[in-house]
Amino acid sequence: MEKRALNLVHTEQSHPERKRIRSDGVLYFLLLASVLFVIWACNRFSDRLPLPTGYVQLILYVILLIGALVIIRYRLTGFRYTLTDEAFYVDKIVGRRESNLLAIPLGSLSAVSEYERGVKSPRLYCGKRKNAVRLTADGRDYLLSISPELKEKLVEYARKMV
């Protein structure tokens, strides 16, 4: 049995825009400082509040965990979009780890358009939702942060398949 090689048509990566904190070193320093602040706050509030120490620590550590998840989701998560002659792939990149999130055969691709308010989809884009591109395949909508060049290629493939 012979395996057919895929022809790479286009690939690109999308990463969150760095606004206030441009350096990863500064970000890690601020994260470490926030952890030390939470430990300090736990000790300070435990002495002054009539609540048991465990409750105060639990509340503050939950706040720290939520902050870390927000930073990971909105600052450190990027996406790779790959278009081959048979399928469109979306990979999630967090640091050095990559995971395949989506593989859409080009035959199931039905539309590529601008974002419309009210579209429910998994988060496969970076930045603001209104800047995302809407991709429809197999009756599901996906919002992506792709370049105009990749969008045109997807529109071309969607027209060929219809």
Tab-separated table of C-alpha atoms in Angstrom:
chain	number	residue	atom	x	y	z
A	1	MET	CA	0.000	0.000	0.000
A	2	GLU	CA	1.435	3.306	-1.067
A	3	LYS	CA	1.076	6.440	1.046
A	4	ARG	CA	0.436	9.686	-0.763
A	5	ALA	CA	2.481	12.715	0.308
A	6	LEU	CA	0.619	15.882	1.250
A	7	ASN	CA	1.526	19.061	-0.575
A	8	LEU	CA	1.906	22.035	1.729
A	9	VAL	CA	0.025	25.024	0.329
A	10	HIS	CA	0.372	27.549	3.164
A	11	THR	CA	1.351	27.666	6.831
A	12	GLU	CA	1.414	30.493	9.345
A	13	GLN	CA	1.465	31.136	13.074
A	14	SER	CA	-0.640	33.535	15.085
A	15	HIS	CA	0.476	34.764	18.496
A	16	PRO	CA	-1.170	37.206	20.904
A	17	GLU	CA	-0.232	40.839	20.520
A	18	ARG	CA	2.123	42.018	23.243
A	19	LYS	CA	0.697	45.204	24.675
A	20	ARG	CA	1.929	46.409	28.044
A	21	ILE	CA	4.443	43.734	28.958
A	22	ARG	CA	6.606	43.048	25.911
A	23	SER	CA	9.259	40.847	27.510
A	24	ASP	CA	8.720	37.302	28.771
A	25	GLY	CA	11.365	37.885	31.460
A	26	VAL	CA	9.353	40.799	32.863
A	27	LEU	CA	6.195	38.678	32.739
A	28	TYR	CA	7.843	35.859	34.711
A	29	PHE	CA	9.213	38.367	37.233
A	30	LEU	CA	5.727	39.826	37.725
A	31	LEU	CA	4.262	36.342	38.147
A	32	LEU	CA	6.836	35.513	40.813
A	33	ALA	CA	6.169	38.833	42.539
A	34	SER	CA	2.423	38.134	42.502
A	35	VAL	CA	2.954	34.709	44.090
A	36	LEU	CA	5.038	36.291	46.840
A	37	PHE	CA	2.373	38.967	47.280
A	38	VAL	CA	-0.357	36.327	47.641
A	39	ILE	CA	1.695	34.501	50.299
A	40	TRP	CA	2.248	37.800	52.116
A	41	ALA	CA	-1.473	38.675	51.831
A	42	CYS	CA	-2.469	35.238	53.195
A	43	ASN	CA	-0.318	35.790	56.266
A	44	ARG	CA	-1.542	39.367	56.721
A	45	PHE	CA	-5.258	38.564	56.379
A	46	SER	CA	-5.007	35.443	58.517
A	47	ASP	CA	-3.854	37.565	61.465
A	48	ARG	CA	-6.566	40.217	61.083
A	49	LEU	CA	-9.670	38.269	60.007
A	50	PRO	CA	-11.682	36.006	62.315
A	51	LEU	CA	-11.797	33.341	59.552
A	52	PRO	CA	-9.684	30.206	59.778
A	53	THR	CA	-6.347	30.487	57.980
A	54	GLY	CA	-7.227	27.708	55.531
A	55	TYR	CA	-10.206	29.615	54.101
A	56	VAL	CA	-8.226	32.793	53.566
A	57	GLN	CA	-5.422	30.882	51.854
A	58	LEU	CA	-7.873	28.958	49.687
A	59	ILE	CA	-9.569	32.147	48.460
A	60	LEU	CA	-6.315	33.900	47.631
A	61	TYR	CA	-4.793	30.871	45.910
A	62	VAL	CA	-7.935	30.478	43.785
A	63	ILE	CA	-7.523	34.120	42.725
A	64	LEU	CA	-3.894	33.404	41.826
A	65	LEU	CA	-4.901	30.286	39.854
A	66	ILE	CA	-7.523	32.207	37.888
A	67	GLY	CA	-4.954	34.908	37.090
A	68	ALA	CA	-2.481	32.280	35.863
A	69	LEU	CA	-5.113	30.659	33.621
A	70	VAL	CA	-6.005	34.028	32.113
A	71	ILE	CA	-2.329	34.737	31.376
A	72	ILE	CA	-1.846	31.312	29.789
A	73	ARG	CA	-4.985	31.587	27.679
A	74	TYR	CA	-4.653	35.157	26.474
A	75	ARG	CA	-0.899	35.837	26.562
A	76	LEU	CA	0.988	32.577	26.035
A	77	THR	CA	-1.261	30.602	23.665
A	78	GLY	CA	-0.652	30.792	19.919
A	79	PHE	CA	-1.954	28.870	16.932
A	80	ARG	CA	-0.458	27.391	13.774
A	81	TYR	CA	-2.682	27.174	10.708
A	82	THR	CA	-1.618	24.754	7.984
A	83	LEU	CA	-3.306	24.345	4.611
A	84	THR	CA	-2.416	21.306	2.510
A	85	ASP	CA	-3.942	20.096	-0.736
A	86	GLU	CA	-6.297	17.797	1.230
A	87	ALA	CA	-7.020	19.390	4.615
A	88	PHE	CA	-6.791	22.443	6.878
A	89	TYR	CA	-5.105	21.931	10.259
A	90	VAL	CA	-5.094	24.040	13.429
A	91	ASP	CA	-2.436	23.407	16.080
A	92	LYS	CA	-2.310	25.033	19.516
A	93	ILE	CA	1.111	26.263	20.695
A	94	VAL	CA	1.802	26.943	24.376
A	95	GLY	CA	5.497	27.530	24.987
A	96	ARG	CA	7.284	24.611	23.315
A	97	ARG	CA	4.326	22.253	23.490
A	98	GLU	CA	2.123	21.804	20.442
A	99	SER	CA	-1.139	19.928	20.128
A	100	ASN	CA	-3.359	19.272	17.128
A	101	LEU	CA	-6.790	20.792	17.728
A	102	LEU	CA	-8.539	20.495	14.421
A	103	ALA	CA	-8.259	18.810	11.039
A	104	ILE	CA	-10.849	19.768	8.429
A	105	PRO	CA	-10.908	17.935	5.095
A	106	LEU	CA	-11.229	20.515	2.319
A	107	GLY	CA	-14.256	18.678	0.961
A	108	SER	CA	-16.243	19.619	4.072
A	109	LEU	CA	-15.303	23.306	3.874
A	110	SER	CA	-18.394	25.334	3.000
A	111	ALA	CA	-17.703	29.040	3.731
A	112	VAL	CA	-15.045	31.532	4.771
A	113	SER	CA	-16.299	34.946	5.863
A	114	GLU	CA	-15.861	37.801	8.319
A	115	TYR	CA	-16.823	37.458	11.976
A	116	GLU	CA	-20.516	37.872	12.755
A	117	ARG	CA	-21.811	38.724	16.192
A	118	GLY	CA	-23.419	35.802	17.990
A	119	VAL	CA	-21.281	33.056	16.440
A	120	LYS	CA	-20.487	30.369	19.006
A	121	SER	CA	-17.216	28.578	18.412
A	122	PRO	CA	-14.164	27.203	20.170
A	123	ARG	CA	-11.347	29.708	20.770
A	124	LEU	CA	-8.975	29.155	17.846
A	125	TYR	CA	-7.927	32.783	17.453
A	126	CYS	CA	-5.657	35.319	19.153
A	127	GLY	CA	-6.678	38.828	20.060
A	128	LYS	CA	-10.133	40.284	19.712
A	129	ARG	CA	-13.057	38.240	18.480
A	130	LYS	CA	-14.159	40.943	16.051
A	131	ASN	CA	-10.847	40.610	14.158
A	132	ALA	CA	-11.291	36.861	13.647
A	133	VAL	CA	-12.256	35.137	10.386
A	134	ARG	CA	-15.207	32.742	10.380
A	135	LEU	CA	-14.704	29.324	8.792
A	136	THR	CA	-17.705	27.000	8.345
A	137	ALA	CA	-17.222	23.262	7.830
A	138	ASP	CA	-19.642	20.376	8.387
A	139	GLY	CA	-22.203	22.775	9.828
A	140	ARG	CA	-19.846	24.049	12.548
A	141	ASP	CA	-18.326	27.499	12.823
A	142	TYR	CA	-14.716	28.208	13.770
A	143	LEU	CA	-13.156	31.605	14.419
A	144	LEU	CA	-9.517	31.911	13.350
A	145	SER	CA	-6.889	34.669	13.257
A	146	ILE	CA	-5.512	34.093	9.797
A	147	SER	CA	-3.840	36.427	7.326
A	148	PRO	CA	-5.697	37.800	4.291
A	149	GLU	CA	-3.476	35.623	2.076
A	150	LEU	CA	-4.544	32.395	3.817
A	151	LYS	CA	-8.151	33.586	3.841
A	152	GLU	CA	-8.069	34.014	0.048
A	153	LYS	CA	-6.625	30.524	-0.405
A	154	LEU	CA	-9.351	29.039	1.823
A	155	VAL	CA	-12.039	30.946	-0.094
A	156	GLU	CA	-10.584	29.567	-3.332
A	157	TYR	CA	-10.687	25.981	-1.990
A	158	ALA	CA	-14.221	26.497	-0.627
A	159	ARG	CA	-15.383	27.618	-4.101
A	160	LYS	CA	-13.753	24.587	-5.731
A	161	MET	CA	-15.499	22.205	-3.355
A	162	VAL	CA	-18.995	23.683	-3.771
